[in-house]
Amino acid sequence: MNGTDVDFACTQCAKCCHDLRLPLTVGEAIDWLARGGAVQLLCEAIPWFAEPPPENVGAAHKRRRSFAASSGELPVRVDVILAAAFAGPCPNLQLDKRCGIYEERPLVCRIYPAEINPSVAFDSRHKACPPEAWATGSSALLRAGRLVDARTIELVERSRQTDASEVPVKALLCRALGIDRAAISNEGFVVYELDRSVLREALRRAKERLMTRTAPVEGDREDGDWRLVSNRDASLAALAAVGAHGERAGVQPNVPFGYLPLRDSVPLP
Ligand code: SF4
Ligand code: SF4
């Protein structure tokens, strides 16, 4: 087996069901909240000076899952991730290590350990799976770096398409809830923790409003003036230099959000 051929067989150890921020679709988030789980909004903004060339798959992936906005004079694209947050075992994990919502489990749980982001190279060292899960001769996961299982390929594609189709719902949600702060992409996330019932109702309304709209939804319109939060002096100085609204992490009193530096390792879709 070379570096881009990977065999995999799940040992059902359930290590991947602990200590997560688990990305959810809008529908999954509504269901997660209905079951009593906690859902956070992770917000990042990507400075967007010009459209990248189509061969830049990483930028294309970020573009697909984000909406256009601004921060002062700086054009940005804002990516909002709905994430089930839990420390320790997932609230749906049973004592026998089985998933208690197996038939309704989130898309990302069905896809793991494969990658969804096309610009992220697969690396088993970054996965929770034990060494025996990667034993040569079990099922083929990757060949020449490409997924081979038709079901996983279909799920990854569905996840990417759902992310893209739900961008307008997230833009509506941010407007409805007054969410206007994001971390600079690749530095971290601004994490909003809102009242569970408020978030659930806002998600339901945003989804419903989108489905009942008669006019086309403008996924690419400018969506608000955002404040960009950072804990780095150099980044704040760079934001000021281009006329963006920078804000130092941790100085905001009595707000429903916090700052999560990227080094804290968030599993990203
Ligand atoms: S929903 Fe199920 S599969 Fe997903 S993390 Fe929780 S227990 Fe694991
Ligand atoms: S950590 Fe890997 S081997 Fe263990 S249950 Fe999850 S996917 Fe399977």
Tab-separated table of C-alpha atoms and ligand atoms in Angstrom:
chain	number	residue	atom	x	y	z
A	1	MET	CA	0.000	0.000	0.000
A	2	ASN	CA	1.443	3.389	-0.880
A	3	GLY	CA	0.707	6.715	0.864
A	4	THR	CA	-2.424	7.396	-1.173
A	5	ASP	CA	-3.916	3.897	-0.990
A	6	VAL	CA	-5.802	3.445	2.270
A	7	ASP	CA	-7.663	0.397	3.519
A	8	PHE	CA	-10.119	0.826	6.349
A	9	ALA	CA	-12.438	-1.253	8.510
A	10	CYS	CA	-14.314	0.414	11.356
A	11	THR	CA	-13.593	-1.295	14.700
A	12	GLN	CA	-16.670	0.344	16.252
A	13	CYS	CA	-14.503	1.722	19.049
A	14	ALA	CA	-16.620	4.935	19.138
A	15	LYS	CA	-13.569	7.135	19.688
A	16	CYS	CA	-14.876	9.425	16.941
A	17	CYS	CA	-18.037	10.055	18.998
A	18	HIS	CA	-16.337	12.052	21.784
A	19	ASP	CA	-15.377	15.689	22.425
A	20	LEU	CA	-16.636	17.185	19.209
A	21	ARG	CA	-17.995	20.145	17.425
A	22	LEU	CA	-19.911	18.127	14.884
A	23	PRO	CA	-20.951	20.060	11.741
A	24	LEU	CA	-24.672	19.721	11.032
A	25	THR	CA	-27.007	20.585	8.198
A	26	VAL	CA	-29.858	22.965	9.034
A	27	GLY	CA	-32.343	20.096	9.290
A	28	GLU	CA	-29.958	18.087	11.465
A	29	ALA	CA	-29.427	21.103	13.736
A	30	ILE	CA	-33.183	21.546	14.206
A	31	ASP	CA	-33.488	17.843	15.103
A	32	TRP	CA	-30.421	17.968	17.384
A	33	LEU	CA	-31.899	20.906	19.307
A	34	ALA	CA	-35.275	19.143	19.507
A	35	ARG	CA	-33.541	16.193	21.182
A	36	GLY	CA	-32.119	18.576	23.816
A	37	GLY	CA	-28.603	18.834	22.374
A	38	ALA	CA	-26.520	22.004	22.184
A	39	VAL	CA	-25.775	23.647	18.824
A	40	GLN	CA	-23.202	26.388	18.375
A	41	LEU	CA	-22.648	28.702	15.400
A	42	LEU	CA	-19.012	28.897	14.327
A	43	CYS	CA	-18.371	31.983	12.209
A	44	GLU	CA	-15.334	32.750	10.080
A	45	ALA	CA	-14.773	35.379	7.408
A	46	ILE	CA	-12.473	35.106	4.427
A	47	PRO	CA	-11.078	38.373	2.986
A	48	TRP	CA	-12.237	38.206	-0.649
A	49	PHE	CA	-10.392	40.693	-2.798
A	50	ALA	CA	-10.938	38.888	-6.102
A	51	GLU	CA	-12.537	35.748	-7.461
A	52	PRO	CA	-10.028	32.877	-7.405
A	53	PRO	CA	-9.290	30.813	-10.512
A	54	PRO	CA	-11.518	27.725	-10.892
A	55	GLU	CA	-8.568	25.357	-10.393
A	56	ASN	CA	-8.179	26.606	-6.805
A	57	VAL	CA	-10.328	23.843	-5.266
A	58	GLY	CA	-9.828	25.076	-1.705
A	59	ALA	CA	-11.113	28.559	-2.534
A	60	ALA	CA	-13.965	27.106	-4.599
A	61	HIS	CA	-14.992	24.961	-1.622
A	62	LYS	CA	-14.987	28.001	0.691
A	63	ARG	CA	-16.865	30.088	-1.850
A	64	ARG	CA	-19.582	27.468	-2.281
A	65	ARG	CA	-20.333	27.342	1.431
A	66	SER	CA	-20.162	31.085	2.256
A	67	PHE	CA	-22.048	34.312	1.529
A	68	ALA	CA	-20.727	37.662	0.369
A	69	ALA	CA	-20.556	40.445	2.943
A	70	SER	CA	-18.253	43.253	3.980
A	71	SER	CA	-16.346	44.519	6.969
A	72	GLY	CA	-16.028	48.252	6.489
A	73	GLU	CA	-14.212	48.627	3.188
A	74	LEU	CA	-13.048	45.011	3.079
A	75	PRO	CA	-15.065	42.536	1.003
A	76	VAL	CA	-15.357	39.192	2.773
A	77	ARG	CA	-17.182	35.902	2.484
A	78	VAL	CA	-18.717	34.582	5.696
A	79	ASP	CA	-18.873	30.870	6.471
A	80	VAL	CA	-21.242	29.836	9.260
A	81	ILE	CA	-21.040	26.290	10.604
A	82	LEU	CA	-23.806	24.836	12.725
A	83	ALA	CA	-22.080	22.469	15.134
A	84	ALA	CA	-23.358	20.041	17.748
A	85	ALA	CA	-21.040	20.692	20.681
A	86	PHE	CA	-20.262	18.224	23.424
A	87	ALA	CA	-17.427	17.357	25.791
A	88	GLY	CA	-17.016	13.657	26.510
A	89	PRO	CA	-19.311	11.172	24.775
A	90	CYS	CA	-21.927	12.292	22.251
A	91	PRO	CA	-25.332	12.499	23.953
A	92	ASN	CA	-26.526	9.877	21.445
A	93	LEU	CA	-23.791	7.365	22.217
A	94	GLN	CA	-25.127	4.330	24.059
A	95	LEU	CA	-23.287	2.308	26.688
A	96	ASP	CA	-22.742	-0.505	24.165
A	97	LYS	CA	-20.941	2.093	21.934
A	98	ARG	CA	-23.738	2.056	19.382
A	99	CYS	CA	-25.266	5.239	18.021
A	100	GLY	CA	-28.710	5.817	19.538
A	101	ILE	CA	-29.879	7.696	16.426
A	102	TYR	CA	-28.131	5.467	13.908
A	103	GLU	CA	-30.817	5.770	11.211
A	104	GLU	CA	-30.936	9.569	11.616
A	105	ARG	CA	-27.281	10.220	12.426
A	106	PRO	CA	-25.746	13.337	10.819
A	107	LEU	CA	-24.140	13.181	7.384
A	108	VAL	CA	-20.659	13.799	8.790
A	109	CYS	CA	-20.988	10.741	11.027
A	110	ARG	CA	-21.797	8.646	7.942
A	111	ILE	CA	-18.824	10.030	6.023
A	112	TYR	CA	-16.119	9.775	8.704
A	113	PRO	CA	-13.211	9.070	8.406
A	114	ALA	CA	-13.286	10.321	4.782
A	115	GLU	CA	-12.701	14.030	4.108
A	116	ILE	CA	-15.402	16.388	2.802
A	117	ASN	CA	-13.168	19.356	2.018
A	118	PRO	CA	-11.514	18.585	-1.363
A	119	SER	CA	-8.453	20.655	-0.454
A	120	VAL	CA	-7.682	18.595	2.669
A	121	ALA	CA	-5.390	15.653	1.993
A	122	PHE	CA	-6.430	12.513	3.833
A	123	ASP	CA	-4.127	11.659	6.741
A	124	SER	CA	-4.991	8.754	9.037
A	125	ARG	CA	-2.798	10.317	11.758
A	126	HIS	CA	-5.442	13.038	12.123
A	127	LYS	CA	-8.227	10.535	12.653
A	128	ALA	CA	-9.510	9.064	15.922
A	129	CYS	CA	-9.444	5.497	14.584
A	130	PRO	CA	-7.075	2.972	16.207
A	131	PRO	CA	-4.160	1.506	14.193
A	132	GLU	CA	-5.963	-1.785	13.555
A	133	ALA	CA	-8.701	0.090	11.638
A	134	TRP	CA	-6.127	0.767	8.902
A	135	ALA	CA	-4.962	-2.823	8.464
A	136	THR	CA	-3.983	-3.628	4.894
A	137	GLY	CA	-6.405	-6.003	3.209
A	138	SER	CA	-9.628	-4.685	4.730
A	139	SER	CA	-12.045	-2.592	2.645
A	140	ALA	CA	-10.557	-0.071	0.221
A	141	LEU	CA	-11.188	3.522	1.319
A	142	LEU	CA	-8.795	5.367	-1.029
A	143	ARG	CA	-6.955	4.356	-4.160
A	144	ALA	CA	-4.426	6.818	-5.567
A	145	GLY	CA	-5.830	9.336	-3.104
A	146	ARG	CA	-9.416	9.030	-4.358
A	147	LEU	CA	-12.425	7.628	-2.542
A	148	VAL	CA	-13.541	4.337	-4.040
A	149	ASP	CA	-16.691	3.485	-2.103
A	150	ALA	CA	-19.719	4.631	-4.143
A	151	ARG	CA	-21.862	5.201	-1.060
A	152	THR	CA	-19.243	7.436	0.630
A	153	ILE	CA	-18.686	9.365	-2.613
A	154	GLU	CA	-22.433	10.010	-2.835
A	155	LEU	CA	-22.588	11.151	0.822
A	156	VAL	CA	-19.635	13.532	0.392
A	157	GLU	CA	-21.270	15.030	-2.700
A	158	ARG	CA	-24.590	15.348	-0.860
A	159	SER	CA	-22.833	17.097	2.032
A	160	ARG	CA	-21.150	19.602	-0.296
A	161	GLN	CA	-24.398	20.306	-2.152
A	162	THR	CA	-26.348	20.708	1.085
A	163	ASP	CA	-23.736	23.142	2.403
A	164	ALA	CA	-24.104	25.206	-0.761
A	165	SER	CA	-27.901	25.140	-0.817
A	166	GLU	CA	-28.135	26.157	2.855
A	167	VAL	CA	-25.967	29.287	2.544
A	168	PRO	CA	-29.006	31.597	2.110
A	169	VAL	CA	-30.656	30.045	5.200
A	170	LYS	CA	-27.554	30.858	7.241
A	171	ALA	CA	-27.444	34.416	5.903
A	172	LEU	CA	-31.085	34.880	6.894
A	173	LEU	CA	-30.382	33.319	10.289
A	174	CYS	CA	-27.513	35.719	11.000
A	175	ARG	CA	-29.636	38.693	10.038
A	176	ALA	CA	-32.528	37.505	12.210
A	177	LEU	CA	-30.339	36.867	15.263
A	178	GLY	CA	-28.052	39.904	14.952
A	179	ILE	CA	-24.998	37.739	14.371
A	180	ASP	CA	-22.336	40.021	12.927
A	181	ARG	CA	-18.966	38.864	14.216
A	182	ALA	CA	-16.616	36.356	12.653
A	183	ALA	CA	-13.020	35.297	13.140
A	184	ILE	CA	-10.509	35.652	10.339
A	185	SER	CA	-10.407	32.427	8.378
A	186	ASN	CA	-7.539	30.104	9.346
A	187	GLU	CA	-7.092	31.892	12.691
A	188	GLY	CA	-10.131	30.571	14.520
A	189	PHE	CA	-13.877	30.942	14.915
A	190	VAL	CA	-16.258	33.225	16.690
A	191	VAL	CA	-18.564	30.835	18.531
A	192	TYR	CA	-22.135	31.916	19.240
A	193	GLU	CA	-24.026	30.026	21.914
A	194	LEU	CA	-27.679	31.010	21.887
A	195	ASP	CA	-30.703	29.914	23.799
A	196	ARG	CA	-31.718	26.515	22.420
A	197	SER	CA	-35.369	27.313	21.764
A	198	VAL	CA	-34.527	30.726	20.242
A	199	LEU	CA	-32.045	29.127	17.854
A	200	ARG	CA	-34.377	26.300	16.929
A	201	GLU	CA	-37.227	28.688	16.135
A	202	ALA	CA	-34.918	31.007	14.158
A	203	LEU	CA	-33.592	28.070	12.134
A	204	ARG	CA	-37.081	26.804	11.456
A	205	ARG	CA	-38.249	30.265	10.356
A	206	ALA	CA	-35.194	30.888	8.163
A	207	LYS	CA	-35.651	27.535	6.451
A	208	GLU	CA	-39.368	28.087	5.991
A	209	ARG	CA	-38.882	31.630	4.676
A	210	LEU	CA	-36.456	30.377	2.114
A	211	MET	CA	-38.734	27.575	0.955
A	212	THR	CA	-41.749	29.863	0.560
A	213	ARG	CA	-39.955	32.672	-1.252
A	214	THR	CA	-41.246	33.336	-4.712
A	215	ALA	CA	-38.287	35.459	-5.830
A	216	PRO	CA	-34.937	33.793	-6.414
A	217	VAL	CA	-32.721	33.795	-3.357
A	218	GLU	CA	-29.709	35.976	-3.800
A	219	GLY	CA	-26.929	33.839	-2.410
A	220	ASP	CA	-24.376	36.344	-3.584
A	221	ARG	CA	-25.774	39.654	-2.402
A	222	GLU	CA	-23.844	41.705	0.096
A	223	ASP	CA	-24.969	40.530	3.499
A	224	GLY	CA	-24.253	42.997	6.247
A	225	ASP	CA	-21.321	44.753	7.787
A	226	TRP	CA	-19.318	42.312	9.904
A	227	ARG	CA	-16.800	42.827	12.693
A	228	LEU	CA	-13.724	40.640	12.369
A	229	VAL	CA	-12.417	39.270	15.666
A	230	SER	CA	-8.779	38.315	16.183
A	231	ASN	CA	-6.344	37.713	19.028
A	232	ARG	CA	-3.330	38.709	16.915
A	233	ASP	CA	-1.861	42.231	16.876
A	234	ALA	CA	-0.608	41.833	13.305
A	235	SER	CA	-4.047	40.806	12.020
A	236	LEU	CA	-5.788	43.690	13.787
A	237	ALA	CA	-3.253	46.121	12.318
A	238	ALA	CA	-3.757	44.633	8.833
A	239	LEU	CA	-7.544	44.974	9.177
A	240	ALA	CA	-7.199	48.631	10.219
A	241	ALA	CA	-4.914	49.267	7.242
A	242	VAL	CA	-7.573	48.114	4.749
A	243	GLY	CA	-10.466	49.894	6.469
A	244	ALA	CA	-12.052	46.783	8.007
A	245	HIS	CA	-13.765	46.644	11.406
A	246	GLY	CA	-11.356	44.683	13.594
A	247	GLU	CA	-12.096	43.717	17.164
A	248	ARG	CA	-9.782	42.126	19.704
A	249	ALA	CA	-10.941	38.727	20.952
A	250	GLY	CA	-12.071	38.577	24.536
A	251	VAL	CA	-12.781	42.258	25.159
A	252	GLN	CA	-16.527	42.119	24.559
A	253	PRO	CA	-18.518	42.028	27.810
A	254	ASN	CA	-21.895	40.287	28.134
A	255	VAL	CA	-22.067	38.911	24.621
A	256	PRO	CA	-23.375	35.525	23.510
A	257	PHE	CA	-20.160	34.544	21.771
A	258	GLY	CA	-16.612	33.533	22.433
A	259	TYR	CA	-13.423	33.123	20.440
A	260	LEU	CA	-11.986	29.745	19.535
A	261	PRO	CA	-8.404	29.860	18.242
A	262	LEU	CA	-7.801	27.307	15.511
A	263	ARG	CA	-5.128	25.484	17.493
A	264	ASP	CA	-7.983	24.043	19.607
A	265	SER	CA	-8.642	21.743	16.671
A	266	VAL	CA	-12.168	21.851	15.312
A	267	PRO	CA	-13.285	19.093	12.953
A	268	LEU	CA	-14.270	20.944	9.819
A	269	PRO	CA	-16.575	19.858	7.075
B	1	SF4	S1	-24.665	11.023	16.378
B	1	SF4	FE1	-24.106	8.865	16.639
B	1	SF4	S2	-22.453	8.502	15.163
B	1	SF4	FE2	-22.634	10.739	15.428
B	1	SF4	S3	-21.176	11.287	17.041
B	1	SF4	FE3	-23.152	10.884	18.041
B	1	SF4	S4	-23.138	8.723	18.636
B	1	SF4	FE4	-21.486	9.047	17.134
B	2	SF4	S1	-12.930	6.051	15.513
B	2	SF4	FE1	-12.795	5.079	13.485
B	2	SF4	S2	-12.744	2.890	13.950
B	2	SF4	FE2	-13.516	3.882	15.811
B	2	SF4	S3	-15.772	3.889	15.529
B	2	SF4	FE3	-15.035	5.813	14.687
B	2	SF4	S4	-14.783	5.411	12.484
B	2	SF4	FE4	-14.874	3.420	13.526
